[in-house]
mmCIF file of C-alpha atoms (C1' of nucleotides) in Angstrom:
data_model
loop_
_atom_site.group_PDB
_atom_site.id
_atom_site.type_symbol
_atom_site.label_atom_id
_atom_site.label_comp_id
_atom_site.label_asym_id
_atom_site.label_seq_id
_atom_site.Cartn_x
_atom_site.Cartn_y
_atom_site.Cartn_z
ATOM 1 C CA MET A 1 -9.947 9.514 3.774
ATOM 2 C CA PRO A 2 -8.396 7.409 1.054
ATOM 3 C CA GLU A 3 -9.541 6.512 -2.344
ATOM 4 C CA LEU A 4 -7.188 4.475 -4.570
ATOM 5 C CA PRO A 5 -4.533 6.986 -5.141
ATOM 6 C CA GLU A 6 -4.137 7.486 -1.446
ATOM 7 C CA VAL A 7 -3.970 3.558 -0.810
ATOM 8 C CA GLU A 8 -1.567 3.303 -3.687
ATOM 9 C CA VAL A 9 0.467 6.108 -2.145
ATOM 10 C CA LEU A 10 0.311 4.298 0.920
ATOM 11 C CA ARG A 11 1.475 0.793 -0.504
ATOM 12 C CA ARG A 12 4.573 2.269 -2.516
ATOM 13 C CA SER A 13 5.717 4.418 0.512
ATOM 14 C CA LEU A 14 5.368 1.106 3.162
ATOM 15 C CA GLU A 15 6.640 -1.728 0.664
ATOM 16 C CA PRO A 16 10.362 -0.512 0.637
ATOM 17 C CA VAL A 17 10.547 -0.202 4.587
ATOM 18 C CA LEU A 18 8.270 -3.397 5.514
ATOM 19 C CA VAL A 19 9.508 -6.105 3.173
ATOM 20 C CA GLY A 20 11.894 -8.467 4.586
ATOM 21 C CA ASP A 21 11.091 -7.416 7.963
ATOM 22 C CA ARG A 22 9.191 -9.873 10.389
ATOM 23 C CA ILE A 23 5.912 -9.215 12.603
ATOM 24 C CA GLU A 24 6.832 -10.368 16.194
ATOM 25 C CA ARG A 25 3.822 -9.560 17.918
ATOM 26 C CA VAL A 26 0.179 -7.866 17.459
ATOM 27 C CA GLU A 27 -1.352 -5.857 19.935
ATOM 28 C CA VAL A 28 -5.270 -5.157 19.194
ATOM 29 C CA ARG A 29 -6.382 -2.490 21.880
ATOM 30 C CA GLU A 30 -9.820 -2.130 20.120
ATOM 31 C CA THR A 31 -11.489 -4.725 18.401
ATOM 32 C CA ARG A 32 -14.945 -2.653 17.164
ATOM 33 C CA LEU A 33 -14.039 -1.701 13.755
ATOM 34 C CA ARG A 34 -16.488 -2.123 10.896
ATOM 35 C CA GLU A 35 -16.219 -5.661 11.704
ATOM 36 C CA PRO A 36 -15.003 -6.999 14.907
ATOM 37 C CA VAL A 37 -10.893 -7.661 14.840
ATOM 38 C CA ARG A 38 -10.741 -11.317 15.391
ATOM 39 C CA ARG A 39 -7.824 -11.180 17.623
ATOM 40 C CA ALA A 40 -6.759 -14.898 17.883
ATOM 41 C CA GLN A 41 -6.988 -15.490 13.993
ATOM 42 C CA LEU A 42 -5.074 -12.340 13.039
ATOM 43 C CA ALA A 43 -2.083 -13.485 15.854
ATOM 44 C CA ARG A 44 -2.471 -17.084 14.394
ATOM 45 C CA ARG A 45 -1.732 -15.933 10.799
ATOM 46 C CA VAL A 46 0.509 -13.212 11.134
ATOM 47 C CA VAL A 47 2.827 -13.537 14.178
ATOM 48 C CA GLY A 48 6.226 -15.232 13.122
ATOM 49 C CA THR A 49 5.642 -14.396 9.535
ATOM 50 C CA SER A 50 7.977 -12.282 7.443
ATOM 51 C CA ILE A 51 6.554 -9.733 4.904
ATOM 52 C CA LEU A 52 7.275 -10.656 1.319
ATOM 53 C CA ARG A 53 5.380 -7.994 -0.733
ATOM 54 C CA LEU A 54 2.512 -5.231 -0.628
ATOM 55 C CA ASP A 55 -0.501 -5.135 -3.313
ATOM 56 C CA ARG A 56 -3.560 -3.315 -3.483
ATOM 57 C CA ARG A 57 -7.150 -4.225 -4.554
ATOM 58 C CA SER A 58 -9.251 -1.667 -4.734
ATOM 59 C CA LYS A 59 -9.014 0.309 -1.744
ATOM 60 C CA TYR A 60 -7.790 -2.892 0.342
ATOM 61 C CA LEU A 61 -4.142 -2.976 1.080
ATOM 62 C CA LEU A 62 -2.765 -6.393 1.117
ATOM 63 C CA ILE A 63 0.474 -7.624 2.644
ATOM 64 C CA GLU A 64 1.581 -10.911 1.665
ATOM 65 C CA LEU A 65 3.276 -12.908 4.294
ATOM 66 C CA SER A 66 5.687 -16.098 4.629
ATOM 67 C CA GLY A 67 3.995 -19.367 5.401
ATOM 68 C CA GLY A 68 1.246 -17.979 2.800
ATOM 69 C CA SER A 69 -0.962 -15.932 4.788
ATOM 70 C CA SER A 70 -1.923 -12.335 4.126
ATOM 71 C CA LEU A 71 -2.802 -9.236 6.063
ATOM 72 C CA VAL A 72 -5.410 -6.895 4.902
ATOM 73 C CA ILE A 73 -6.218 -3.478 5.634
ATOM 74 C CA HIS A 74 -8.923 -1.122 4.554
ATOM 75 C CA LEU A 75 -8.815 2.500 5.952
ATOM 76 C CA GLY A 76 -12.605 3.406 5.755
ATOM 77 C CA MET A 77 -12.781 7.403 6.126
ATOM 78 C CA SER A 78 -10.505 8.121 8.770
ATOM 79 C CA GLY A 79 -8.090 5.465 8.815
ATOM 80 C CA ARG A 80 -4.253 5.768 8.922
ATOM 81 C CA LEU A 81 -1.221 3.515 8.751
ATOM 82 C CA THR A 82 2.091 4.341 9.433
ATOM 83 C CA VAL A 83 5.513 2.779 10.746
ATOM 84 C CA VAL A 84 7.000 4.252 13.960
ATOM 85 C CA ASP A 85 9.545 3.308 16.458
ATOM 86 C CA ALA A 86 8.296 0.228 18.640
ATOM 87 C CA ALA A 87 8.717 3.030 21.509
ATOM 88 C CA ALA A 88 6.777 5.662 20.270
ATOM 89 C CA PRO A 89 3.859 6.775 22.470
ATOM 90 C CA LEU A 90 0.509 5.235 21.980
ATOM 91 C CA GLU A 91 -1.512 7.762 19.840
ATOM 92 C CA PRO A 92 -5.375 8.242 20.356
ATOM 93 C CA HIS A 93 -7.386 5.548 18.551
ATOM 94 C CA GLU A 94 -4.220 3.337 17.626
ATOM 95 C CA HIS A 95 -6.698 -0.033 17.644
ATOM 96 C CA VAL A 96 -4.180 -2.187 16.395
ATOM 97 C CA ALA A 97 -0.333 -2.532 16.326
ATOM 98 C CA PHE A 98 2.209 -4.848 14.724
ATOM 99 C CA PHE A 99 5.518 -4.736 16.715
ATOM 100 C CA LEU A 100 8.339 -5.760 14.063
ATOM 101 C CA ALA A 101 11.765 -7.548 14.464
ATOM 102 C CA SER A 102 13.364 -4.148 13.306
ATOM 103 C CA GLY A 103 12.307 -2.703 16.574
ATOM 104 C CA ARG A 104 9.820 -0.471 14.894
ATOM 105 C CA ARG A 105 5.899 -0.955 14.841
ATOM 106 C CA LEU A 106 3.153 -0.623 12.111
ATOM 107 C CA ARG A 107 0.304 1.683 13.598
ATOM 108 C CA PHE A 108 -3.203 1.339 12.579
ATOM 109 C CA ARG A 109 -5.341 4.301 13.818
ATOM 110 C CA ASP A 110 -8.917 5.102 13.015
ATOM 111 C CA PRO A 111 -11.084 7.451 15.038
ATOM 112 C CA ARG A 112 -14.224 6.529 13.234
ATOM 113 C CA ARG A 113 -13.577 2.758 13.046
ATOM 114 C CA PHE A 114 -14.959 2.192 9.583
ATOM 115 C CA GLY A 115 -11.888 0.369 8.798
ATOM 116 C CA LEU A 116 -10.867 -3.240 8.413
ATOM 117 C CA VAL A 117 -7.840 -5.295 9.914
ATOM 118 C CA PHE A 118 -8.041 -9.101 9.071
ATOM 119 C CA ALA A 119 -5.825 -11.831 7.875
ATOM 120 C CA LEU A 120 -6.587 -14.272 5.304
ATOM 121 C CA ALA A 121 -5.136 -18.025 5.404
ATOM 122 C CA THR A 122 -3.803 -17.533 1.737
ATOM 123 C CA HIS A 123 -2.283 -15.100 -0.924
ATOM 124 C CA ARG A 124 -5.523 -15.596 -2.600
ATOM 125 C CA ARG A 125 -8.027 -12.723 -2.306
ATOM 126 C CA GLU A 126 -10.955 -14.752 -3.928
ATOM 127 C CA ASP A 127 -10.931 -16.177 -0.477
ATOM 128 C CA SER A 128 -12.336 -13.664 1.218
ATOM 129 C CA HIS A 129 -15.984 -12.285 0.446
ATOM 130 C CA HIS A 130 -14.682 -8.768 0.473
ATOM 131 C CA PHE A 131 -13.383 -9.327 -2.858
ATOM 132 C CA GLU A 132 -16.305 -10.658 -4.732
ATOM 133 C CA GLY A 133 -18.103 -8.632 -7.228
ATOM 134 C CA LEU A 134 -15.343 -5.909 -7.471
ATOM 135 C CA GLY A 135 -15.160 -4.306 -11.018
ATOM 136 C CA PRO A 136 -11.762 -3.647 -12.831
ATOM 137 C CA GLU A 137 -8.933 -1.695 -11.741
ATOM 138 C CA PRO A 138 -9.257 1.608 -13.268
ATOM 139 C CA LEU A 139 -5.616 2.015 -13.920
ATOM 140 C CA THR A 140 -5.385 -1.139 -15.925
ATOM 141 C CA GLU A 141 -6.114 -2.180 -19.656
ATOM 142 C CA LEU A 142 -9.227 -4.232 -18.152
ATOM 143 C CA PHE A 143 -10.861 -0.530 -17.493
ATOM 144 C CA SER A 144 -11.637 1.785 -20.982
ATOM 145 C CA GLY A 145 -14.835 3.412 -22.198
ATOM 146 C CA ALA A 146 -16.369 -0.030 -23.262
ATOM 147 C CA THR A 147 -16.145 -1.053 -19.960
ATOM 148 C CA LEU A 148 -18.238 1.743 -18.919
ATOM 149 C CA GLU A 149 -20.606 1.708 -21.791
ATOM 150 C CA ALA A 150 -21.179 -2.011 -21.012
ATOM 151 C CA ALA A 151 -21.804 -1.596 -17.547
ATOM 152 C CA ALA A 152 -24.249 1.255 -18.133
ATOM 153 C CA VAL A 153 -26.691 -1.046 -20.465
ATOM 154 C CA GLY A 154 -30.047 -1.105 -18.912
ATOM 155 C CA ARG A 155 -29.162 1.077 -16.022
ATOM 156 C CA ARG A 156 -30.390 4.397 -14.413
ATOM 157 C CA GLY A 157 -29.671 6.846 -12.323
ATOM 158 C CA PRO A 158 -26.490 9.801 -12.215
ATOM 159 C CA VAL A 159 -23.340 9.092 -14.193
ATOM 160 C CA LYS A 160 -21.472 10.118 -10.717
ATOM 161 C CA SER A 161 -23.160 7.651 -8.468
ATOM 162 C CA PHE A 162 -22.314 5.030 -11.294
ATOM 163 C CA LEU A 163 -18.807 5.877 -11.368
ATOM 164 C CA MET A 164 -18.541 5.530 -7.524
ATOM 165 C CA ASN A 165 -20.018 1.937 -7.819
ATOM 166 C CA ASN A 166 -17.289 -0.658 -7.163
ATOM 167 C CA ALA A 167 -19.116 -3.161 -9.338
ATOM 168 C CA VAL A 168 -18.500 -0.752 -12.192
ATOM 169 C CA VAL A 169 -15.082 0.326 -11.463
ATOM 170 C CA VAL A 170 -12.948 0.245 -8.274
ATOM 171 C CA GLY A 171 -11.257 2.832 -6.454
ATOM 172 C CA VAL A 172 -13.199 6.029 -7.373
ATOM 173 C CA GLY A 173 -14.296 7.784 -4.359
ATOM 174 C CA ASN A 174 -16.048 11.061 -3.781
ATOM 175 C CA ILE A 175 -13.255 13.285 -4.544
ATOM 176 C CA TYR A 176 -12.174 11.654 -7.584
ATOM 177 C CA ALA A 177 -15.677 11.072 -9.088
ATOM 178 C CA SER A 178 -16.077 14.923 -9.322
ATOM 179 C CA GLU A 179 -12.489 15.635 -10.481
ATOM 180 C CA SER A 180 -12.654 13.091 -13.435
ATOM 181 C CA LEU A 181 -16.242 14.291 -14.465
ATOM 182 C CA PHE A 182 -15.068 17.461 -14.468
ATOM 183 C CA GLN A 183 -12.090 16.599 -16.645
ATOM 184 C CA ALA A 184 -14.286 14.585 -18.820
ATOM 185 C CA GLY A 185 -16.913 17.932 -19.066
ATOM 186 C CA ILE A 186 -19.704 15.560 -18.148
ATOM 187 C CA HIS A 187 -22.501 17.003 -15.917
ATOM 188 C CA PRO A 188 -22.797 14.631 -12.782
ATOM 189 C CA SER A 189 -26.396 14.349 -12.701
ATOM 190 C CA ARG A 190 -26.557 13.092 -16.471
ATOM 191 C CA SER A 191 -28.400 9.753 -16.377
ATOM 192 C CA VAL A 192 -25.885 6.910 -17.602
ATOM 193 C CA ALA A 193 -28.490 5.936 -20.564
ATOM 194 C CA ARG A 194 -27.828 9.218 -22.167
ATOM 195 C CA ILE A 195 -24.006 9.191 -22.535
ATOM 196 C CA SER A 196 -22.403 8.505 -25.747
ATOM 197 C CA ARG A 197 -19.425 6.429 -26.725
ATOM 198 C CA GLN A 198 -16.868 9.196 -27.160
ATOM 199 C CA ARG A 199 -18.251 10.684 -23.932
ATOM 200 C CA TRP A 200 -17.478 7.268 -22.106
ATOM 201 C CA GLN A 201 -14.012 7.012 -23.445
ATOM 202 C CA ALA A 202 -13.551 10.659 -22.592
ATOM 203 C CA LEU A 203 -14.683 9.787 -18.982
ATOM 204 C CA ALA A 204 -12.427 6.700 -19.010
ATOM 205 C CA VAL A 205 -9.243 8.553 -19.946
ATOM 206 C CA ALA A 206 -10.066 11.556 -17.558
ATOM 207 C CA ALA A 207 -10.610 8.787 -14.715
ATOM 208 C CA LYS A 208 -6.865 7.267 -15.487
ATOM 209 C CA GLU A 209 -5.518 10.736 -15.742
ATOM 210 C CA VAL A 210 -6.674 12.096 -12.381
ATOM 211 C CA LEU A 211 -6.154 8.955 -10.566
ATOM 212 C CA GLY A 212 -2.449 8.588 -12.018
ATOM 213 C CA ARG A 213 -1.797 12.154 -11.333
ATOM 214 C CA ALA A 214 -3.107 12.089 -7.630
ATOM 215 C CA ILE A 215 -0.711 9.224 -7.262
ATOM 216 C CA ASP A 216 2.533 11.174 -8.456
ATOM 217 C CA GLN A 217 1.539 13.668 -6.322
ATOM 218 C CA GLY A 218 1.231 11.602 -3.076
ATOM 219 C CA GLY A 219 -2.451 11.595 -2.985
ATOM 220 C CA THR A 220 -5.148 14.091 -1.490
ATOM 221 C CA THR A 221 -4.465 15.464 2.046
ATOM 222 C CA LEU A 222 -7.626 17.423 2.777
ATOM 223 C CA ASN A 223 -7.202 16.640 6.632
ATOM 224 C CA ASP A 224 -4.983 14.294 7.795
ATOM 225 C CA PHE A 225 -3.913 11.519 5.030
ATOM 226 C CA THR A 226 -0.295 10.725 5.120
ATOM 227 C CA ASP A 227 1.909 8.073 3.351
ATOM 228 C CA GLY A 228 2.991 5.306 5.657
ATOM 229 C CA THR A 229 6.017 7.401 6.563
ATOM 230 C CA GLY A 230 4.245 10.456 7.367
ATOM 231 C CA HIS A 231 4.372 12.549 4.395
ATOM 232 C CA GLU A 232 1.648 14.707 3.121
ATOM 233 C CA GLY A 233 0.291 14.448 -0.476
ATOM 234 C CA TYR A 234 -0.251 17.783 -2.426
ATOM 235 C CA PHE A 235 -2.870 16.782 -4.879
ATOM 236 C CA GLN A 236 -5.293 18.687 -3.187
ATOM 237 C CA VAL A 237 -3.753 22.132 -4.656
ATOM 238 C CA SER A 238 -4.649 20.350 -8.031
ATOM 239 C CA LEU A 239 -8.295 19.613 -7.221
ATOM 240 C CA ALA A 240 -10.408 21.887 -9.779
ATOM 241 C CA VAL A 241 -13.888 21.580 -8.010
ATOM 242 C CA TYR A 242 -13.845 19.420 -5.262
ATOM 243 C CA ASP A 243 -14.861 21.047 -2.057
ATOM 244 C CA ARG A 244 -14.433 24.399 -4.122
ATOM 245 C CA GLU A 245 -18.111 25.667 -3.746
ATOM 246 C CA GLY A 246 -18.275 29.173 -4.883
ATOM 247 C CA HIS A 247 -14.575 29.295 -6.515
ATOM 248 C CA PRO A 248 -14.250 30.094 -10.042
ATOM 249 C CA CYS A 249 -13.892 27.013 -12.187
ATOM 250 C CA PRO A 250 -10.208 26.706 -13.570
ATOM 251 C CA ARG A 251 -11.376 26.477 -16.922
ATOM 252 C CA CYS A 252 -13.942 29.143 -17.365
ATOM 253 C CA GLY A 253 -13.956 31.246 -14.093
ATOM 254 C CA SER A 254 -17.761 30.318 -13.589
ATOM 255 C CA SER A 255 -18.870 29.670 -9.985
ATOM 256 C CA VAL A 256 -18.303 25.911 -8.810
ATOM 257 C CA ARG A 257 -21.478 24.416 -7.549
ATOM 258 C CA ARG A 258 -22.509 21.847 -5.148
ATOM 259 C CA GLN A 259 -25.147 19.272 -5.530
ATOM 260 C CA VAL A 260 -25.999 16.075 -3.598
ATOM 261 C CA HIS A 261 -26.066 12.514 -5.035
ATOM 262 C CA ALA A 262 -26.984 9.422 -3.001
ATOM 263 C CA GLY A 263 -26.437 11.491 0.155
ATOM 264 C CA ARG A 264 -22.741 12.501 -1.184
ATOM 265 C CA SER A 265 -21.455 16.214 -1.920
ATOM 266 C CA THR A 266 -20.858 16.578 -5.545
ATOM 267 C CA TYR A 267 -18.855 19.628 -6.876
ATOM 268 C CA PHE A 268 -18.992 20.372 -10.635
ATOM 269 C CA CYS A 269 -18.974 23.609 -12.977
ATOM 270 C CA PRO A 270 -22.350 24.417 -14.473
ATOM 271 C CA ARG A 271 -20.995 25.543 -17.659
ATOM 272 C CA CYS A 272 -17.833 23.009 -18.577
ATOM 273 C CA GLN A 273 -20.159 20.080 -17.576
ATOM 274 C CA ARG A 274 -23.301 19.051 -19.610
ATOM 275 C "C1'" DC B 1 -32.706 -5.897 -9.817
ATOM 276 C "C1'" DG B 2 -31.174 -1.471 -8.974
ATOM 277 C "C1'" DG B 3 -30.873 3.097 -6.782
ATOM 278 C "C1'" DG B 4 -31.216 5.800 -2.854
ATOM 279 C "C1'" DC B 5 -30.828 6.694 1.713
ATOM 280 C "C1'" DG B 6 -29.878 6.081 6.528
ATOM 281 C "C1'" DG B 7 -26.581 3.984 9.533
ATOM 282 C "C1'" DC B 8 -22.212 3.068 11.331
ATOM 283 C "C1'" DC B 9 -18.458 6.350 14.720
ATOM 284 C "C1'" DT B 10 -15.537 10.650 15.990
ATOM 285 C "C1'" DG B 11 -14.122 15.105 15.635
ATOM 286 C "C1'" DG B 12 -13.635 19.561 13.620
ATOM 287 C "C1'" DA B 13 -15.801 23.722 12.181
ATOM 288 C "C1'" DG B 14 -19.007 27.108 12.387
ATOM 289 C "C1'" DG B 15 -23.411 29.619 14.290
ATOM 290 C "C1'" DC B 16 -25.386 31.410 18.084
ATOM 291 C "C1'" DT C 1 -16.494 29.799 26.621
ATOM 292 C "C1'" DG C 2 -20.097 26.217 25.728
ATOM 293 C "C1'" DC C 3 -23.641 23.941 23.337
ATOM 294 C "C1'" DC C 4 -25.706 22.699 19.164
ATOM 295 C "C1'" DT C 5 -25.898 21.383 13.996
ATOM 296 C "C1'" DC C 6 -23.756 19.855 10.373
ATOM 297 C "C1'" DC C 7 -20.462 17.809 7.761
ATOM 298 C "C1'" DA C 8 -16.539 14.473 6.643
ATOM 299 C "C1'" DG C 9 -12.546 10.745 1.846
ATOM 300 C "C1'" DG C 10 -16.188 4.217 2.655
ATOM 301 C "C1'" DC C 11 -19.346 0.728 2.549
ATOM 302 C "C1'" DC C 12 -23.595 -2.251 3.900
ATOM 303 C "C1'" DG C 13 -28.438 -3.576 4.551
ATOM 304 C "C1'" DC C 14 -32.811 -2.096 3.863
ATOM 305 C "C1'" DC C 15 -36.287 -0.169 1.477
ATOM 306 C "C1'" DC C 16 -39.091 1.090 -2.568
#
DNA sequence: CGGGCGGCCTGGAGGC
DNA sequence: TGCCTCCAGGCCGCCC
């Protein structure tokens, strides 16, 4: 489900409704996520704390709590996080629920259970191994054509997989990798060893533009993504190539093609992307 | 060392 | 209707 834009949309939607509220109780109904949920540690670190602010690093949502601890949530492929009334009926796959002093609950659902829920004792994400080795945030000045060019030195392989490598740049998943490469006019199979400085620059600009526009439009709702208050995104109507095999390229009308890179579907225009 | 692939899970879509 | 296969927005570990 969620790449950087969806997590950022989620963060922005939850911040105004969560900040200042207090977590009174945590209910863990299923511990078998990508990593086991540590019930006792989670409760110890979050119960009785107030929510100070929401942050994001890569595709991780970080909820900073009073007392110095942090709640960290990753949505995996199918995770959803929403605020509902405390009395709202339990939904299928609602694995973790945080009951708030306001009479609401923060509900974590995740059918495929690839997500993560854990708490850090501090606000410093460096204290978790999950944040080691992550590349720059794409929407900051730490990410540029020069960043990409430098990261590509001595490497091989298709630029599409490279762009999805979180050590190179974070947050670009399968949808936005295809869309950014389309926008930059670069063929997804092109070797990273054969990309000019100008085209690295174009790719960085395209990735920033695509991710930023996706955030502005509330993210991509292909199946079931919503923000923290249940609103769907509408960037899916702006997708130029993703999941559009056989449809006309919006620029030239050629038929959009699908290829597989590292086991993931890639969509591109064979004429506009070289 | 880096790239590719299978595996982790469930559910929905489509074919027969 | 049912049963089967394939596929899905992420990430990790193993293999070459």
